[in-house]
Structures are given as structure tokens and as C-alpha cells.
Amino acid sequence: MIIDCHGHFTTAPPALEAWRKRQIAAIADGTPAPRAAELNIGDDELREAIEQNQLRIMKERGHDITVFSPRASFMAHHIGDFQVSSTWAAICNEMCFRVASLFPDHFVPAAMLPQSPGVDVATCLPELKRCVEEYGNVAVNLNPDPSGGHWTSPPLHDRYWYPLYEKLVEYDVPAMIHVSQSCNACFHTTGAHYLNADTTAFMQCLESDLFKDFPALKFIIPHGGGAVPYHWGRFRGLAQALKKPLLQDHLLNNIFFDTCVYHQPGIDLLTRVIPVDNILFASEMIGAVRGIDPETGHHFDDTRRYVAAADITPEARHKIFEGNARRVYTRLDARLKAGGR
């Protein structure tokens, strides 16, 4: 089985974006915001959006399951206030739940959180509870920078985040550390801000003792971990200078990296540097990089090809494609086992 732990609903029917534009316009001109009930997207529209896009590509590439969350760049937590984020998160999470309900053999939902800059993270807990208990979500996306590229929130090891971590541990739900749209002109959203955040999140954990307080907390750092695998020696040296334990003891019981790395040498480096038990298959298909690589003739985001071609053992490949995801996403594993898979 091939489990893709990093999928977003980037192909949602146009009505979703149109509703969001109305919501943003209402913030700007002070008019009443549109009601959630005004958004009408039928099941047939959702089926078409998925069957012609993600599901078609999954079948072509041999993927079985995708952990499916709202479009990352559309989370845009910097827009409006908590009420704006709360309404938007609820709409987007319901959409992914409906997709998972329509295609239960192929998609499982993961939630965005209704974060807002400067707002107590505990305000996210009701939506987290709804998504886990009512929708069966197996993971959440946690934005370490809801300001959109200005980094006004405390670091991930700050106690500000602890109410959320406590609930994640209680539910045994992992968090993918995933920023959203950049509103800082210095940082291109997918080319700079995403990778900056991946690296920053790892360093924030390294310089702290977060996992002493939360030994069962699980983070997935996407996009191959940003700069982390390439600079593994730097981070090992920094841990030493900060008098922290070896990285495998300090962080690797809690932090995992996905394979959203879009060329063979990148995956080869990832699998050589990072222990195989900490690598989860992912592609983020129809995401940041949608084109065809002229050097290979295949889509950049067809990461299954890279993992299949990597110089690793069959056992390691099985862990990356399936075993590690089942171990990290325990609710996903339980769902699959309940279905005899």
C-alpha cells in the first residue's frame, strides 16, 4: 500500500474561492460577511473535482490513500480576525470531510486550525474537537506563523502552544507543521516561506526541551524538512553546542519528514541522511510544483518514482510508503484495519 501523507484540496470547485473572496471583500469595506450557508457545493461537483484531478493521478501513479487537508496557501490566517478564520476553517474542513466520505477508500481528512495572529491558541480547540470526534480527522496542519511571513507568534516550544499540544496528545493526532500564504514581499510563498518555516520549526524544537514536556507529541515537517537534511551536520553541531542530546534521542522520536522533494538527488540525500523510520511518503500533488521535469519527462511531484528508485532496501521502502504512516498516524492505521486493510 502507498499512503501519501500530504495532500491538499487545491482543485476545489470555484464556488469555494468565490465565497472566500466575498468574505475578504467584506473585511475591506466593512459590509456584512457572507454566511456559510450561502456556499452551495453539491456532491456531484466534489466528485468531479476529485475524480478528474487527485483521484485520477493517484490511480495513474499507484497511490492508495491520501491524507487530505484544505489548500495550504488558502488558510491565510493573517486575513481578518479569529471569527473570519473560524468560519473559513469550518467550511474548508467540512469540504475535506465530504471528500473523504465520498471516496472513503482513497481519502482521509486532516484539518486546518482557525488560527489568528495574537489570539490564544486555545480558541482552536473546539474546531479540533469537532474534526477529530465528528469528522474522524487523523491529523491537523499547524501554522507556526499565522502572521503570514512576519513571525509574530512565539516559537513552537513556547507555552503559548501547550493547550493545543495537550489536546493533540490526548487524541494521539500528529501535526504537520505547515505555514500558509506569505504576505511579506521578501518571501515567496512556496519557494521561500514554506521551506524557511520547515527549517525554522526544526530549529525551534532543537533549541528547546519541548519533547520532554510532550514525549508523545508528533510533528511532521513537510517538503523534506526544508534545509534540515542538507545541513544535518550543522544541526548536529548546534545541538552539541547547546548541550542537547544527540539528535536521534533529542528529536527523532517525535519529528518526521515527508518526501515532498521534487528530484531524485534530493530524495537520495534524504534517505541517506535521515533514518528511514523518520521518513513518510508524500507528494503534495497538484500543489506548489505542477509541471513536467524536462530532464525526466515526468511530473516533478511524482515522488513515488524517486522513492522507488532510491538505493534503499525493500524493507525501508515499505516503511516509507506505508509502515511509518501507520505508526505515526495511529487513527489512520485504526481506520485501515477496521476496513480490513
CSV table of C-alpha atoms in Angstrom, one decimal:
chain,number,residue,atom,x,y,z
A,1,MET,CA,0.0,0.0,0.0
A,2,ILE,CA,1.2,3.6,-0.7
A,3,ILE,CA,0.0,6.2,1.7
A,4,ASP,CA,0.5,9.9,0.7
A,5,CYS,CA,0.5,11.8,4.0
A,6,HIS,CA,0.5,15.3,2.3
A,7,GLY,CA,-2.4,16.2,0.1
A,8,HIS,CA,-4.4,19.4,-0.2
A,9,PHE,CA,-7.7,20.2,-1.8
A,10,THR,CA,-6.2,22.5,-4.4
A,11,THR,CA,-8.9,21.7,-7.0
A,12,ALA,CA,-12.0,22.7,-5.0
A,13,PRO,CA,-15.0,23.9,-7.1
A,14,PRO,CA,-14.7,27.6,-8.0
A,15,ALA,CA,-17.6,28.5,-5.7
A,16,LEU,CA,-15.3,28.0,-2.7
A,17,GLU,CA,-12.8,30.6,-3.8
A,18,ALA,CA,-15.6,33.0,-4.8
A,19,TRP,CA,-17.1,32.7,-1.3
A,20,ARG,CA,-13.7,33.4,0.2
A,21,LYS,CA,-13.3,36.5,-2.0
A,22,ARG,CA,-16.6,37.8,-0.7
A,23,GLN,CA,-15.5,37.2,2.8
A,24,ILE,CA,-12.3,39.1,2.3
A,25,ALA,CA,-14.1,42.0,0.5
A,26,ALA,CA,-16.4,42.3,3.4
A,27,ILE,CA,-13.5,42.8,5.7
A,28,ALA,CA,-12.1,45.6,3.5
A,29,ASP,CA,-15.3,47.5,3.1
A,30,GLY,CA,-17.0,46.8,6.4
A,31,THR,CA,-20.1,45.2,5.0
A,32,PRO,CA,-21.6,42.1,6.5
A,33,ALA,CA,-19.7,38.9,5.8
A,34,PRO,CA,-21.3,36.2,3.7
A,35,ARG,CA,-22.9,33.4,5.7
A,36,ALA,CA,-21.5,29.9,5.4
A,37,ALA,CA,-25.0,28.7,4.4
A,38,GLU,CA,-24.7,30.8,1.2
A,39,LEU,CA,-22.0,28.5,-0.1
A,40,ASN,CA,-23.6,25.7,-2.1
A,41,ILE,CA,-21.4,22.9,-3.5
A,42,GLY,CA,-23.1,19.7,-4.3
A,43,ASP,CA,-21.7,16.2,-4.1
A,44,ASP,CA,-21.5,15.9,-7.8
A,45,GLU,CA,-19.3,18.9,-8.0
A,46,LEU,CA,-17.0,17.5,-5.4
A,47,ARG,CA,-16.9,14.1,-7.2
A,48,GLU,CA,-15.9,15.8,-10.5
A,49,ALA,CA,-13.2,17.9,-8.8
A,50,ILE,CA,-11.6,14.9,-7.3
A,51,GLU,CA,-12.2,12.2,-10.0
A,52,GLN,CA,-10.7,14.4,-12.7
A,53,ASN,CA,-7.7,15.5,-10.6
A,54,GLN,CA,-6.3,13.9,-7.4
A,55,LEU,CA,-8.0,10.5,-7.8
A,56,ARG,CA,-7.1,10.2,-11.4
A,57,ILE,CA,-3.4,10.9,-10.7
A,58,MET,CA,-3.4,8.7,-7.6
A,59,LYS,CA,-4.6,5.8,-9.8
A,60,GLU,CA,-2.0,6.6,-12.5
A,61,ARG,CA,0.8,6.7,-10.0
A,62,GLY,CA,-0.3,3.8,-7.8
A,63,HIS,CA,-1.2,5.7,-4.7
A,64,ASP,CA,-3.8,4.1,-2.4
A,65,ILE,CA,-4.6,6.6,0.3
A,66,THR,CA,-4.1,10.4,0.7
A,67,VAL,CA,-4.3,12.3,3.9
A,68,PHE,CA,-6.3,15.2,2.6
A,69,SER,CA,-6.5,18.7,4.1
A,70,PRO,CA,-7.6,22.2,3.0
A,71,ARG,CA,-5.4,24.1,0.5
A,72,ALA,CA,-2.4,25.3,2.5
A,73,SER,CA,-2.0,28.7,0.8
A,74,PHE,CA,-5.7,29.4,1.2
A,75,MET,CA,-5.6,29.0,5.0
A,76,ALA,CA,-4.3,32.6,5.1
A,77,HIS,CA,-4.6,33.0,8.8
A,78,HIS,CA,-3.3,36.6,8.6
A,79,ILE,CA,-6.6,37.7,7.0
A,80,GLY,CA,-9.2,39.2,9.3
A,81,ASP,CA,-9.7,38.1,12.9
A,82,PHE,CA,-10.4,34.9,14.7
A,83,GLN,CA,-14.1,34.9,13.6
A,84,VAL,CA,-13.0,35.1,10.0
A,85,SER,CA,-10.6,32.3,10.4
A,86,SER,CA,-13.0,30.2,12.4
A,87,THR,CA,-15.7,30.4,9.7
A,88,TRP,CA,-13.3,29.7,6.9
A,89,ALA,CA,-11.7,26.8,8.7
A,90,ALA,CA,-15.0,25.2,9.4
A,91,ILE,CA,-16.1,25.5,5.7
A,92,CYS,CA,-12.8,24.1,4.4
A,93,ASN,CA,-12.7,21.2,6.9
A,94,GLU,CA,-16.2,20.2,6.1
A,95,MET,CA,-15.3,20.1,2.4
A,96,CYS,CA,-12.4,17.7,3.0
A,97,PHE,CA,-14.6,15.6,5.3
A,98,ARG,CA,-17.2,15.4,2.5
A,99,VAL,CA,-14.5,14.3,0.0
A,100,ALA,CA,-13.3,11.6,2.4
A,101,SER,CA,-16.9,10.5,2.8
A,102,LEU,CA,-17.5,10.3,-0.9
A,103,PHE,CA,-14.2,8.4,-1.5
A,104,PRO,CA,-13.6,6.5,1.8
A,105,ASP,CA,-11.2,4.1,0.1
A,106,HIS,CA,-8.8,6.8,-1.1
A,107,PHE,CA,-9.0,9.9,1.2
A,108,VAL,CA,-8.9,10.5,4.9
A,109,PRO,CA,-9.3,14.0,6.3
A,110,ALA,CA,-6.9,16.3,8.1
A,111,ALA,CA,-7.8,19.7,9.5
A,112,MET,CA,-6.7,23.2,9.2
A,113,LEU,CA,-6.9,25.1,12.5
A,114,PRO,CA,-8.7,28.5,12.9
A,115,GLN,CA,-5.6,30.3,13.9
A,116,SER,CA,-5.3,34.1,14.0
A,117,PRO,CA,-2.3,36.2,14.9
A,118,GLY,CA,-2.1,37.2,18.6
A,119,VAL,CA,-5.1,35.1,19.5
A,120,ASP,CA,-5.0,32.4,22.2
A,121,VAL,CA,-4.4,29.1,20.5
A,122,ALA,CA,-6.9,27.5,22.8
A,123,THR,CA,-9.6,29.1,20.6
A,124,CYS,CA,-8.7,26.4,18.0
A,125,LEU,CA,-9.7,23.5,20.3
A,126,PRO,CA,-13.4,23.4,19.5
A,127,GLU,CA,-12.7,23.0,15.8
A,128,LEU,CA,-10.1,20.4,16.6
A,129,LYS,CA,-12.6,18.5,18.7
A,130,ARG,CA,-15.2,18.7,16.0
A,131,CYS,CA,-12.9,17.5,13.3
A,132,VAL,CA,-11.5,14.6,15.3
A,133,GLU,CA,-14.7,13.4,17.1
A,134,GLU,CA,-17.2,14.1,14.3
A,135,TYR,CA,-15.3,14.0,11.1
A,136,GLY,CA,-12.7,11.3,12.0
A,137,ASN,CA,-9.7,13.5,11.1
A,138,VAL,CA,-6.4,11.8,11.5
A,139,ALA,CA,-4.1,14.9,11.6
A,140,VAL,CA,-4.0,18.6,11.7
A,141,ASN,CA,-2.0,21.3,9.9
A,142,LEU,CA,-0.4,23.6,12.4
A,143,ASN,CA,0.8,27.0,11.2
A,144,PRO,CA,3.8,28.2,13.2
A,145,ASP,CA,3.5,31.7,11.6
A,146,PRO,CA,-0.2,32.8,11.2
A,147,SER,CA,1.0,36.3,10.5
A,148,GLY,CA,2.0,35.2,7.0
A,149,GLY,CA,5.7,35.8,6.9
A,150,HIS,CA,6.3,38.2,9.7
A,151,TRP,CA,6.8,35.7,12.5
A,152,THR,CA,4.9,37.4,15.3
A,153,SER,CA,3.9,34.3,17.2
A,154,PRO,CA,6.0,32.7,19.9
A,155,PRO,CA,8.3,29.8,18.9
A,156,LEU,CA,6.8,26.3,18.9
A,157,HIS,CA,8.5,25.5,22.2
A,158,ASP,CA,6.7,28.3,24.0
A,159,ARG,CA,4.0,27.5,26.5
A,160,TYR,CA,1.6,29.6,24.3
A,161,TRP,CA,1.2,26.4,22.2
A,162,TYR,CA,0.8,24.0,25.1
A,163,PRO,CA,-3.1,23.9,25.3
A,164,LEU,CA,-3.1,22.7,21.7
A,165,TYR,CA,-0.3,20.1,22.3
A,166,GLU,CA,-2.1,18.7,25.2
A,167,LYS,CA,-5.2,18.1,23.1
A,168,LEU,CA,-3.1,16.6,20.2
A,169,VAL,CA,-1.5,14.2,22.6
A,170,GLU,CA,-4.9,13.3,24.2
A,171,TYR,CA,-6.3,12.5,20.7
A,172,ASP,CA,-3.0,10.9,19.5
A,173,VAL,CA,-3.2,13.1,16.4
A,174,PRO,CA,0.0,14.3,14.7
A,175,ALA,CA,0.5,17.8,13.5
A,176,MET,CA,2.0,18.7,10.1
A,177,ILE,CA,3.9,22.0,10.6
A,178,HIS,CA,2.7,23.9,7.6
A,179,VAL,CA,2.7,27.6,7.0
A,180,SER,CA,0.3,29.3,4.6
A,181,GLN,CA,0.4,32.3,2.2
A,182,SER,CA,3.1,34.8,2.7
A,183,CYS,CA,2.1,38.5,2.8
A,184,ASN,CA,5.7,39.5,3.1
A,185,ALA,CA,7.2,40.5,-0.2
A,186,CYS,CA,10.6,39.2,0.8
A,187,PHE,CA,9.3,35.6,1.0
A,188,HIS,CA,7.8,33.9,-2.0
A,189,THR,CA,5.1,31.6,-0.5
A,190,THR,CA,6.1,28.2,-1.8
A,191,GLY,CA,9.7,28.8,-2.8
A,192,ALA,CA,10.9,30.6,0.3
A,193,HIS,CA,8.3,30.9,3.1
A,194,TYR,CA,7.4,27.2,3.2
A,195,LEU,CA,11.0,26.0,3.2
A,196,ASN,CA,12.0,28.7,5.7
A,197,ALA,CA,9.3,27.6,8.0
A,198,ASP,CA,10.2,23.9,7.8
A,199,THR,CA,13.8,24.7,8.8
A,200,THR,CA,12.7,27.2,11.5
A,201,ALA,CA,10.3,24.8,13.1
A,202,PHE,CA,13.0,22.1,13.4
A,203,MET,CA,15.5,24.6,14.9
A,204,GLN,CA,12.9,25.8,17.4
A,205,CYS,CA,12.4,22.3,18.6
A,206,LEU,CA,16.2,21.6,18.6
A,207,GLU,CA,17.0,24.6,20.9
A,208,SER,CA,14.2,23.6,23.4
A,209,ASP,CA,13.2,20.7,25.6
A,210,LEU,CA,9.7,20.6,24.1
A,211,PHE,CA,9.5,16.8,23.8
A,212,LYS,CA,10.5,16.3,27.5
A,213,ASP,CA,7.2,18.0,28.3
A,214,PHE,CA,5.3,16.2,25.5
A,215,PRO,CA,7.1,12.9,24.8
A,216,ALA,CA,4.1,11.6,22.8
A,217,LEU,CA,3.7,14.7,20.6
A,218,LYS,CA,4.3,14.1,16.9
A,219,PHE,CA,5.3,16.6,14.2
A,220,ILE,CA,5.6,16.0,10.5
A,221,ILE,CA,7.9,18.6,8.9
A,222,PRO,CA,6.9,18.7,5.2
A,223,HIS,CA,8.8,19.4,2.0
A,224,GLY,CA,11.6,17.0,3.0
A,225,GLY,CA,12.3,19.1,6.1
A,226,GLY,CA,13.4,22.3,4.3
A,227,ALA,CA,17.1,22.7,4.7
A,228,VAL,CA,17.5,20.3,7.6
A,229,PRO,CA,18.7,17.1,5.8
A,230,TYR,CA,21.1,19.0,3.6
A,231,HIS,CA,22.6,20.7,6.7
A,232,TRP,CA,22.3,17.8,9.1
A,233,GLY,CA,25.9,18.3,10.2
A,234,ARG,CA,25.2,21.9,11.1
A,235,PHE,CA,22.2,20.9,13.3
A,236,ARG,CA,24.1,18.1,15.0
A,237,GLY,CA,26.8,20.6,15.8
A,238,LEU,CA,24.4,23.2,17.0
A,239,ALA,CA,22.8,20.6,19.3
A,240,GLN,CA,26.2,19.8,20.7
A,241,ALA,CA,27.0,23.5,21.2
A,242,LEU,CA,23.7,23.9,23.0
A,243,LYS,CA,24.5,20.9,25.2
A,244,LYS,CA,21.5,19.0,23.9
A,245,PRO,CA,21.4,15.2,23.4
A,246,LEU,CA,22.2,13.6,20.1
A,247,LEU,CA,19.5,14.4,17.6
A,248,GLN,CA,18.2,10.9,17.3
A,249,ASP,CA,17.5,11.0,21.0
A,250,HIS,CA,16.5,14.7,21.3
A,251,LEU,CA,14.1,15.0,18.3
A,252,LEU,CA,13.7,11.9,16.2
A,253,ASN,CA,11.2,10.1,18.4
A,254,ASN,CA,8.9,13.0,17.7
A,255,ILE,CA,9.8,14.6,14.4
A,256,PHE,CA,9.3,13.1,11.0
A,257,PHE,CA,10.0,14.3,7.4
A,258,ASP,CA,7.9,13.8,4.3
A,259,THR,CA,9.1,13.1,0.7
A,260,CYS,CA,7.8,16.3,-1.0
A,261,VAL,CA,11.2,16.7,-2.6
A,262,TYR,CA,11.0,17.0,-6.4
A,263,HIS,CA,14.1,15.5,-7.8
A,264,GLN,CA,16.0,12.2,-7.4
A,265,PRO,CA,19.1,13.6,-5.9
A,266,GLY,CA,17.0,15.3,-3.2
A,267,ILE,CA,15.3,12.0,-2.2
A,268,ASP,CA,18.6,10.2,-2.3
A,269,LEU,CA,20.1,12.7,0.1
A,270,LEU,CA,17.0,12.5,2.4
A,271,THR,CA,17.2,8.7,2.6
A,272,ARG,CA,21.0,8.7,3.2
A,273,VAL,CA,20.9,11.3,6.0
A,274,ILE,CA,17.6,10.8,7.8
A,275,PRO,CA,16.8,7.5,9.5
A,276,VAL,CA,14.3,5.6,7.4
A,277,ASP,CA,12.0,5.3,10.4
A,278,ASN,CA,11.5,9.1,10.2
A,279,ILE,CA,10.6,9.4,6.5
A,280,LEU,CA,7.0,9.3,5.3
A,281,PHE,CA,5.9,9.2,1.7
A,282,ALA,CA,4.2,12.3,0.4
A,283,SER,CA,3.8,14.1,-2.9
A,284,GLU,CA,1.6,17.2,-2.4
A,285,MET,CA,0.3,16.5,-5.9
A,286,ILE,CA,-1.3,19.4,-7.8
A,287,GLY,CA,0.4,21.7,-5.3
A,288,ALA,CA,3.3,24.1,-5.5
A,289,VAL,CA,5.1,22.4,-8.4
A,290,ARG,CA,2.8,21.1,-11.1
A,291,GLY,CA,4.9,21.0,-14.2
A,292,ILE,CA,6.8,18.2,-16.0
A,293,ASP,CA,10.6,18.0,-15.4
A,294,PRO,CA,12.2,18.3,-18.9
A,295,GLU,CA,15.1,16.2,-17.7
A,296,THR,CA,12.9,13.2,-16.9
A,297,GLY,CA,9.7,13.6,-18.8
A,298,HIS,CA,7.7,13.1,-15.6
A,299,HIS,CA,5.9,15.4,-13.3
A,300,PHE,CA,8.2,17.0,-10.6
A,301,ASP,CA,5.7,15.9,-7.9
A,302,ASP,CA,5.7,12.2,-8.9
A,303,THR,CA,7.7,11.4,-5.8
A,304,ARG,CA,6.8,7.7,-5.9
A,305,ARG,CA,9.3,7.3,-8.8
A,306,TYR,CA,12.1,8.8,-6.7
A,307,VAL,CA,11.4,6.6,-3.7
A,308,ALA,CA,11.1,3.6,-5.9
A,309,ALA,CA,14.5,4.4,-7.5
A,310,ALA,CA,16.3,5.2,-4.3
A,311,ASP,CA,19.1,2.9,-3.2
A,312,ILE,CA,17.3,1.5,-0.1
A,313,THR,CA,16.2,-1.9,1.0
A,314,PRO,CA,12.7,-3.3,0.2
A,315,GLU,CA,12.0,-3.1,4.0
A,316,ALA,CA,13.0,0.6,4.1
A,317,ARG,CA,10.8,1.3,1.0
A,318,HIS,CA,7.8,-0.4,2.7
A,319,LYS,CA,8.4,1.8,5.8
A,320,ILE,CA,8.4,4.9,3.8
A,321,PHE,CA,5.4,4.0,1.6
A,322,GLU,CA,3.2,2.6,4.4
A,323,GLY,CA,4.6,1.4,7.6
A,324,ASN,CA,5.8,4.7,9.1
A,325,ALA,CA,2.5,6.4,8.2
A,326,ARG,CA,0.5,3.7,10.0
A,327,ARG,CA,2.8,4.2,13.1
A,328,VAL,CA,2.7,8.0,13.1
A,329,TYR,CA,-1.0,8.4,12.1
A,330,THR,CA,-2.5,5.9,14.5
A,331,ARG,CA,-6.1,6.9,13.7
A,332,LEU,CA,-5.4,6.3,10.1
A,333,ASP,CA,-4.0,2.9,10.9
A,334,ALA,CA,-7.1,2.0,13.0
A,335,ARG,CA,-9.4,3.1,10.2
A,336,LEU,CA,-7.5,1.0,7.7
A,337,LYS,CA,-7.5,-2.1,10.0
A,338,ALA,CA,-11.2,-1.6,10.6
A,339,GLY,CA,-11.7,-1.9,6.8
A,340,GLY,CA,-9.5,-5.0,6.6
A,341,ARG,CA,-6.6,-3.2,5.0
